Tab-separated table of C-alpha atoms in Angstrom:
chain	number	residue	atom	x	y	z
A	1	UNK	CA	68.831	102.766	112.283
A	2	UNK	CA	72.374	103.488	111.098
A	3	UNK	CA	73.438	102.100	107.731
A	4	UNK	CA	77.008	101.887	109.021
A	5	UNK	CA	78.327	98.714	110.607
A	6	UNK	CA	81.145	98.190	113.095
A	7	UNK	CA	84.052	96.380	111.457
A	8	UNK	CA	85.842	95.615	114.704
A	9	UNK	CA	89.340	96.326	115.951
A	10	UNK	CA	91.997	96.254	113.210
A	11	UNK	CA	93.565	93.045	114.509
A	12	UNK	CA	90.199	91.267	114.397
A	13	UNK	CA	89.602	89.356	111.168
A	14	UNK	CA	88.663	85.899	109.914
A	15	UNK	CA	91.107	83.514	111.577
A	16	UNK	CA	91.648	85.599	114.702
A	17	UNK	CA	91.215	83.556	117.860
A	18	UNK	CA	89.540	84.931	120.956
A	19	UNK	CA	91.780	83.857	123.840
A	20	UNK	CA	90.137	85.605	126.798
A	21	UNK	CA	89.545	82.288	128.572
A	22	UNK	CA	93.190	81.209	128.328
A	23	UNK	CA	95.210	81.301	131.538
A	24	UNK	CA	98.762	80.837	130.251
A	25	UNK	CA	100.894	81.766	127.239
A	26	UNK	CA	101.102	78.116	126.192
A	27	UNK	CA	97.286	77.892	126.183
A	28	UNK	CA	97.082	81.016	124.014
A	29	UNK	CA	99.623	79.674	121.532
A	30	UNK	CA	97.739	76.396	121.303
A	31	UNK	CA	94.363	78.119	120.835
A	32	UNK	CA	95.694	80.505	118.161
A	33	UNK	CA	97.691	77.814	116.283
A	34	UNK	CA	100.938	79.592	117.080
A	35	UNK	CA	102.723	76.724	118.813
A	36	UNK	CA	105.444	76.325	116.182
A	37	UNK	CA	109.019	77.539	115.787
A	38	UNK	CA	110.825	79.466	113.062
A	39	UNK	CA	114.189	78.487	111.614
A	40	UNK	CA	116.744	80.071	109.270
A	41	UNK	CA	117.938	78.128	106.234
A	42	UNK	CA	120.719	78.924	103.767
A	43	UNK	CA	119.402	80.459	100.570
A	44	UNK	CA	120.345	78.975	97.197
A	45	UNK	CA	119.765	80.431	93.715
A	46	UNK	CA	118.505	77.968	91.110
A	47	UNK	CA	119.997	78.825	87.687
A	48	UNK	CA	119.821	76.983	84.359
A	49	UNK	CA	123.220	75.909	83.060
A	50	UNK	CA	122.203	76.399	79.436
A	51	UNK	CA	124.519	73.792	77.912
A	52	UNK	CA	123.995	70.091	77.166
A	53	UNK	CA	124.796	67.824	80.121
A	54	UNK	CA	128.304	66.425	79.803
A	55	UNK	CA	129.521	69.079	77.338
A	56	UNK	CA	132.773	70.951	77.988
A	57	UNK	CA	130.851	74.148	78.754
A	58	UNK	CA	128.558	72.302	81.183
A	59	UNK	CA	131.506	70.750	83.036
A	60	UNK	CA	133.371	74.061	83.088
A	61	UNK	CA	130.429	75.814	84.821
A	62	UNK	CA	130.223	73.031	87.399
A	63	UNK	CA	133.958	73.235	88.056
A	64	UNK	CA	134.007	77.027	88.434
A	65	UNK	CA	131.012	76.970	90.774
A	66	UNK	CA	132.696	74.397	92.990
A	67	UNK	CA	135.780	76.619	93.175
A	68	UNK	CA	133.664	79.558	94.285
A	69	UNK	CA	131.667	77.567	96.818
A	70	UNK	CA	131.950	73.961	97.965
A	71	UNK	CA	128.199	74.134	98.684
A	72	UNK	CA	127.326	74.482	94.987
A	73	UNK	CA	125.487	71.514	93.523
A	74	UNK	CA	123.553	70.688	90.393
A	75	UNK	CA	120.507	68.673	89.501
A	76	UNK	CA	119.379	67.954	85.953
A	77	UNK	CA	120.069	71.085	83.873
A	78	UNK	CA	120.140	73.492	86.855
A	79	UNK	CA	122.893	74.562	89.213
A	80	UNK	CA	122.233	75.692	92.777
A	81	UNK	CA	124.604	78.264	94.255
A	82	UNK	CA	124.408	79.682	97.789
A	83	UNK	CA	123.464	83.373	98.064
A	84	UNK	CA	125.993	85.095	100.284
A	85	UNK	CA	124.654	86.551	103.557
A	86	UNK	CA	121.054	85.668	102.708
A	87	UNK	CA	118.775	83.205	104.469
A	88	UNK	CA	115.192	82.055	104.256
A	89	UNK	CA	113.038	81.946	107.380
A	90	UNK	CA	110.626	79.046	107.564
A	91	UNK	CA	108.121	77.297	109.809
A	92	UNK	CA	109.783	74.230	111.241
A	93	UNK	CA	106.541	72.300	111.672
A	94	UNK	CA	105.527	72.488	108.008
A	95	UNK	CA	108.702	73.671	106.225
A	96	UNK	CA	106.797	76.676	104.847
A	97	UNK	CA	109.084	79.543	103.685
A	98	UNK	CA	108.135	82.835	105.338
A	99	UNK	CA	110.630	85.393	104.037
A	100	UNK	CA	114.194	86.336	103.140
A	101	UNK	CA	116.549	87.853	105.730
A	102	UNK	CA	120.243	88.572	106.254
A	103	UNK	CA	122.652	86.666	108.450
A	104	UNK	CA	122.471	89.128	111.349
A	105	UNK	CA	118.673	88.712	111.545
A	106	UNK	CA	117.701	87.144	114.867
A	107	UNK	CA	114.531	85.096	114.978
A	108	UNK	CA	112.048	85.978	117.728
A	109	UNK	CA	110.145	82.788	118.428
A	110	UNK	CA	106.430	83.000	119.145
A	111	UNK	CA	107.131	81.648	122.621
A	112	UNK	CA	109.363	84.665	123.315
A	113	UNK	CA	106.678	87.040	122.089
A	114	UNK	CA	104.110	85.456	124.381
A	115	UNK	CA	106.578	85.428	127.257
A	116	UNK	CA	106.556	89.224	127.071
A	117	UNK	CA	102.779	89.222	127.379
A	118	UNK	CA	102.936	86.760	130.253
A	119	UNK	CA	104.766	89.508	132.151
A	120	UNK	CA	101.904	92.006	131.686
A	121	UNK	CA	99.026	89.581	132.226
A	122	UNK	CA	97.566	89.320	135.703
A	123	UNK	CA	95.429	90.980	138.322
A	124	UNK	CA	95.164	94.750	137.791
A	125	UNK	CA	97.440	94.456	134.742
A	126	UNK	CA	95.907	93.071	131.551
A	127	UNK	CA	93.966	90.117	130.194
A	128	UNK	CA	94.509	88.109	127.027
A	129	UNK	CA	92.195	89.236	124.224
A	130	UNK	CA	93.013	87.933	120.736
A	131	UNK	CA	95.873	86.281	118.883
A	132	UNK	CA	96.529	85.156	115.336
A	133	UNK	CA	98.731	85.298	112.263
A	134	UNK	CA	98.782	86.303	108.605
A	135	UNK	CA	100.169	84.543	105.530
A	136	UNK	CA	100.956	81.131	107.029
A	137	UNK	CA	102.770	82.788	109.938
A	138	UNK	CA	104.930	85.466	108.323
A	139	UNK	CA	103.259	87.950	110.713
A	140	UNK	CA	101.903	87.232	114.187
A	141	UNK	CA	100.109	89.343	116.779
A	142	UNK	CA	98.617	89.137	120.232
A	143	UNK	CA	96.494	91.740	122.015
A	144	UNK	CA	95.671	92.287	125.662
A	145	UNK	CA	93.068	94.558	127.214
A	146	UNK	CA	94.279	96.808	130.001
A	147	UNK	CA	92.107	97.051	133.132
A	148	UNK	CA	91.265	100.760	132.917
A	149	UNK	CA	88.450	102.210	130.822
A	150	UNK	CA	88.584	105.880	129.921
A	151	UNK	CA	85.264	107.717	129.910
A	152	UNK	CA	84.884	110.835	127.766
A	153	UNK	CA	81.599	112.552	128.728
A	154	UNK	CA	79.951	109.155	129.102
A	155	UNK	CA	81.673	107.661	126.016
A	156	UNK	CA	83.734	104.583	127.094
A	157	UNK	CA	87.208	103.974	125.617
A	158	UNK	CA	89.036	100.691	126.242
A	159	UNK	CA	92.825	100.516	126.322
A	160	UNK	CA	94.842	97.784	124.636
A	161	UNK	CA	98.398	96.585	124.215
A	162	UNK	CA	99.129	94.996	120.843
A	163	UNK	CA	102.289	92.993	120.143
A	164	UNK	CA	103.129	92.371	116.471
A	165	UNK	CA	106.121	90.594	114.995
A	166	UNK	CA	107.191	89.508	111.532
A	167	UNK	CA	109.039	86.331	110.607
A	168	UNK	CA	109.742	87.543	107.094
A	169	UNK	CA	112.149	90.427	107.748
A	170	UNK	CA	109.675	93.188	106.848
A	171	UNK	CA	109.234	94.648	110.350
A	172	UNK	CA	110.746	94.436	113.777
A	173	UNK	CA	108.929	93.716	117.010
A	174	UNK	CA	106.280	96.366	117.699
A	175	UNK	CA	104.600	96.880	121.053
A	176	UNK	CA	101.737	99.347	120.733
A	177	UNK	CA	99.419	101.071	123.184
A	178	UNK	CA	96.110	101.992	121.573
A	179	UNK	CA	92.700	103.206	122.829
A	180	UNK	CA	89.572	101.856	121.105
A	181	UNK	CA	86.195	103.611	121.326
A	182	UNK	CA	83.954	100.812	122.585
A	183	UNK	CA	80.630	101.601	120.947
A	184	UNK	CA	82.013	101.780	117.406
A	185	UNK	CA	85.494	100.244	117.669
A	186	UNK	CA	87.174	103.387	116.333
A	187	UNK	CA	90.954	103.168	116.661
A	188	UNK	CA	92.192	106.329	118.369
A	189	UNK	CA	95.877	105.695	119.065
A	190	UNK	CA	96.906	108.546	116.778
A	191	UNK	CA	95.043	111.010	119.014
A	192	UNK	CA	97.848	110.698	121.554
A	193	UNK	CA	99.722	113.838	120.661
A	194	UNK	CA	103.424	114.536	121.189
A	195	UNK	CA	104.082	111.037	122.517
A	196	UNK	CA	105.423	107.762	121.189
A	197	UNK	CA	102.853	105.033	121.664
A	198	UNK	CA	104.951	102.393	119.862
A	199	UNK	CA	108.060	100.581	121.039
A	200	UNK	CA	109.940	99.177	118.040
A	201	UNK	CA	112.699	96.586	118.432
A	202	UNK	CA	114.858	95.381	115.543
A	203	UNK	CA	115.668	91.714	114.943
A	204	UNK	CA	119.298	91.950	116.061
A	205	UNK	CA	121.220	89.994	118.702
A	206	UNK	CA	119.868	92.279	121.454
A	207	UNK	CA	116.227	91.745	120.513
A	208	UNK	CA	115.472	89.240	123.280
A	209	UNK	CA	116.954	91.493	125.941
A	210	UNK	CA	114.944	94.457	124.658
A	211	UNK	CA	111.638	92.596	124.729
A	212	UNK	CA	111.855	92.296	128.530
A	213	UNK	CA	110.328	95.744	129.043
A	214	UNK	CA	106.895	94.794	130.389
A	215	UNK	CA	106.880	97.137	133.394
A	216	UNK	CA	108.194	99.986	131.272
A	217	UNK	CA	105.447	99.446	128.694
A	218	UNK	CA	102.735	99.410	131.363
A	219	UNK	CA	104.091	102.648	132.791
A	220	UNK	CA	104.114	104.291	129.363
A	221	UNK	CA	100.580	103.037	128.675
A	222	UNK	CA	99.316	104.527	131.936
A	223	UNK	CA	100.819	107.938	131.162
A	224	UNK	CA	99.512	107.905	127.607
A	225	UNK	CA	96.055	106.936	128.821
A	226	UNK	CA	96.030	110.038	131.022
A	227	UNK	CA	97.233	112.195	128.150
A	228	UNK	CA	94.664	110.750	125.766
A	229	UNK	CA	91.802	111.473	128.186
A	230	UNK	CA	92.968	115.083	128.492
A	231	UNK	CA	92.855	115.524	124.706
A	232	UNK	CA	89.513	113.707	124.338
A	233	UNK	CA	87.832	115.695	127.130
A	234	UNK	CA	88.949	118.941	125.527
A	235	UNK	CA	87.513	117.868	122.161
A	236	UNK	CA	84.192	116.908	123.774
A	237	UNK	CA	83.893	120.407	125.247
A	238	UNK	CA	84.372	122.241	121.908
A	239	UNK	CA	80.947	123.028	120.442
A	240	UNK	CA	80.728	123.384	116.653
A	241	UNK	CA	78.103	123.937	113.952
A	242	UNK	CA	77.328	121.694	110.986
A	243	UNK	CA	78.955	124.249	108.693
A	244	UNK	CA	82.227	124.006	110.593
A	245	UNK	CA	82.072	120.210	110.438
A	246	UNK	CA	81.570	120.327	106.648
A	247	UNK	CA	84.595	122.625	106.301
A	248	UNK	CA	86.654	120.427	108.647
A	249	UNK	CA	85.904	117.244	106.684
A	250	UNK	CA	86.553	118.842	103.287
A	251	UNK	CA	89.833	120.361	104.431
A	252	UNK	CA	90.954	116.977	105.739
A	253	UNK	CA	90.477	115.127	102.445
A	254	UNK	CA	90.919	117.813	99.776
A	255	UNK	CA	94.262	119.038	98.446
A	256	UNK	CA	95.392	122.668	98.631
A	257	UNK	CA	94.735	123.014	94.896
A	258	UNK	CA	91.217	121.629	95.242
A	259	UNK	CA	90.455	123.985	98.134
A	260	UNK	CA	91.714	126.931	96.068
A	261	UNK	CA	89.411	125.903	93.210
A	262	UNK	CA	86.504	125.691	95.659
A	263	UNK	CA	87.172	129.261	96.742
A	264	UNK	CA	87.686	130.480	93.162
A	265	UNK	CA	84.448	128.929	91.824
A	266	UNK	CA	82.382	130.307	94.688
A	267	UNK	CA	81.058	126.928	95.738
A	268	UNK	CA	80.655	125.979	99.403
A	269	UNK	CA	81.784	123.137	101.650
A	270	UNK	CA	78.121	122.305	102.160
A	271	UNK	CA	77.714	121.680	98.434
A	272	UNK	CA	80.629	119.253	98.461
A	273	UNK	CA	79.459	117.156	101.431
A	274	UNK	CA	75.932	117.039	99.968
A	275	UNK	CA	77.309	115.826	96.601
A	276	UNK	CA	76.289	118.830	94.496
A	277	UNK	CA	77.172	117.732	90.951
A	278	UNK	CA	78.065	121.170	89.660
A	279	UNK	CA	80.386	121.892	92.578
A	280	UNK	CA	82.464	118.742	92.413
A	281	UNK	CA	82.587	118.939	88.578
A	282	UNK	CA	83.838	122.550	88.614
A	283	UNK	CA	86.488	121.734	91.207
A	284	UNK	CA	87.578	118.538	89.467
A	285	UNK	CA	87.133	116.200	92.404
A	286	UNK	CA	87.359	112.511	91.623
A	287	UNK	CA	84.274	110.404	92.274
A	288	UNK	CA	86.281	108.355	94.762
A	289	UNK	CA	87.218	111.409	96.823
A	290	UNK	CA	83.667	112.743	96.675
A	291	UNK	CA	82.390	109.391	97.975
A	292	UNK	CA	84.940	109.513	100.808
A	293	UNK	CA	83.909	113.033	101.841
A	294	UNK	CA	80.168	112.379	101.665
A	295	UNK	CA	80.516	109.044	103.512
A	296	UNK	CA	82.420	110.769	106.319
A	297	UNK	CA	79.785	113.501	106.463
A	298	UNK	CA	77.031	110.884	106.738
A	299	UNK	CA	79.036	108.966	109.348
A	300	UNK	CA	79.209	112.122	111.467
A	301	UNK	CA	75.405	112.010	111.827
A	302	UNK	CA	74.618	108.306	111.467
A	303	UNK	CA	77.678	106.348	112.564
A	304	UNK	CA	77.509	104.098	115.653
A	305	UNK	CA	77.669	106.233	118.794
A	306	UNK	CA	77.677	109.515	116.865
A	307	UNK	CA	74.197	110.689	117.865
A	308	UNK	CA	75.355	111.488	121.390
A	309	UNK	CA	78.390	113.528	120.287
A	310	UNK	CA	77.064	115.478	117.290
A	311	UNK	CA	77.853	119.169	117.609
A	312	UNK	CA	81.281	118.656	119.216
A	313	UNK	CA	84.848	118.461	117.965
A	314	UNK	CA	84.939	114.972	119.534
A	315	UNK	CA	82.114	113.966	117.203
A	316	UNK	CA	83.833	115.523	114.169
A	317	UNK	CA	87.157	113.784	114.882
A	318	UNK	CA	85.367	110.472	115.419
A	319	UNK	CA	83.614	110.862	112.075
A	320	UNK	CA	87.015	110.701	110.392
A	321	UNK	CA	88.468	107.998	112.654
A	322	UNK	CA	85.197	106.097	112.178
A	323	UNK	CA	85.538	106.347	108.409
A	324	UNK	CA	89.041	104.854	108.488
A	325	UNK	CA	88.106	102.234	111.089
A	326	UNK	CA	84.684	101.121	109.841
A	327	UNK	CA	83.956	102.382	106.325
A	328	UNK	CA	87.143	102.316	104.246
A	329	UNK	CA	87.524	98.818	102.788
A	330	UNK	CA	90.429	99.542	100.461
A	331	UNK	CA	92.898	97.059	101.978
A	332	UNK	CA	93.099	93.442	103.112
A	333	UNK	CA	93.288	92.436	106.773
A	334	UNK	CA	97.025	92.662	107.495
A	335	UNK	CA	97.434	95.871	105.456
A	336	UNK	CA	94.424	97.388	107.220
A	337	UNK	CA	95.907	96.564	110.612
A	338	UNK	CA	99.284	98.050	109.701
A	339	UNK	CA	97.737	101.187	108.230
A	340	UNK	CA	95.454	101.906	111.198
A	341	UNK	CA	98.044	101.132	113.860
A	342	UNK	CA	101.256	102.455	112.294
A	343	UNK	CA	100.740	103.708	108.741
A	344	UNK	CA	98.792	106.124	106.562
A	345	UNK	CA	95.451	105.801	108.320
A	346	UNK	CA	97.092	106.312	111.694
A	347	UNK	CA	98.756	109.498	110.429
A	348	UNK	CA	95.474	110.689	108.920
A	349	UNK	CA	93.648	110.081	112.203
A	350	UNK	CA	96.407	112.019	113.998
A	351	UNK	CA	95.941	114.889	111.563
A	352	UNK	CA	92.173	114.817	112.132
A	353	UNK	CA	92.505	115.035	115.906
A	354	UNK	CA	95.129	117.780	115.689
A	355	UNK	CA	92.868	119.847	113.443
A	356	UNK	CA	89.821	119.173	115.627
A	357	UNK	CA	91.572	120.742	118.608
A	358	UNK	CA	91.643	124.025	116.657
A	359	UNK	CA	87.910	124.053	115.882
A	360	UNK	CA	85.656	126.709	117.303
A	361	UNK	CA	82.187	128.102	116.619
């Protein structure tokens, strides 16, 4: 029995709501506690006056502030001045601040986000999957499963659309197509080579117009699904030895300097993946990196669904994507989702699949 567990898709975490049974966008918003609106409020800076109330200096500061802005006001020993061109976003139902944005920032209400998904939901299109939010609502997301399942030599891959949006000014609207390996929930979107699998829309006045791209997104997803299957099938046909897998994993995680030291000291890739103390000491590998390499090596043999694909470049690439998807616990839920879908882990998975295509016996 494998010691590795399946952590689930990166947008699945405590608080995520399964909305497969929902029929409409309004039902999804209700089920996921997303049926609230976001507003923009003027931002004020609270500053201590620093002089006794009623003193000449105190009155002078009040007078000068009023000249600069009629909206200035004071309370107790503090003065509140508006911050030019800056606003706070907030949840209207609870008056919870979500972030700081500029005047040109256009709010995308949750209802508008779900309206986009309404346009892709339906027979032979997609079905609601999950929805939720982070940090009181500063980030929201909704996912839908597309009807097609890709099969790579008997290994099923589901296809998803994921819509993410921030209400705190940190990101725009992102619409992402991503394949997920069913048996182990590995995220494989980065394996789509030479193609953009993300549509990013900034929070400007044209944002609402740009979100109405449902048919375009479905068309892109279909083409990328075909491209992904082509890459995956090719990887499944490349046969490789354990020695090549050890080299592949080490070269993925080790720096150029570390690889040079490995060559200079005469140690082997096999010694590194098997945690040979002398080898990793001579090379100067950190314990953390050694643990990462050896865990990925073990995942190659013991990870969920790996038994059937050992000895192939598909198995080697999935060892690394499986490590990032199911083993690495170095970030909290929202950071993990961002990293796997758009950030460092996504780029590392892309690198792993690119390198796997060049493997040979």
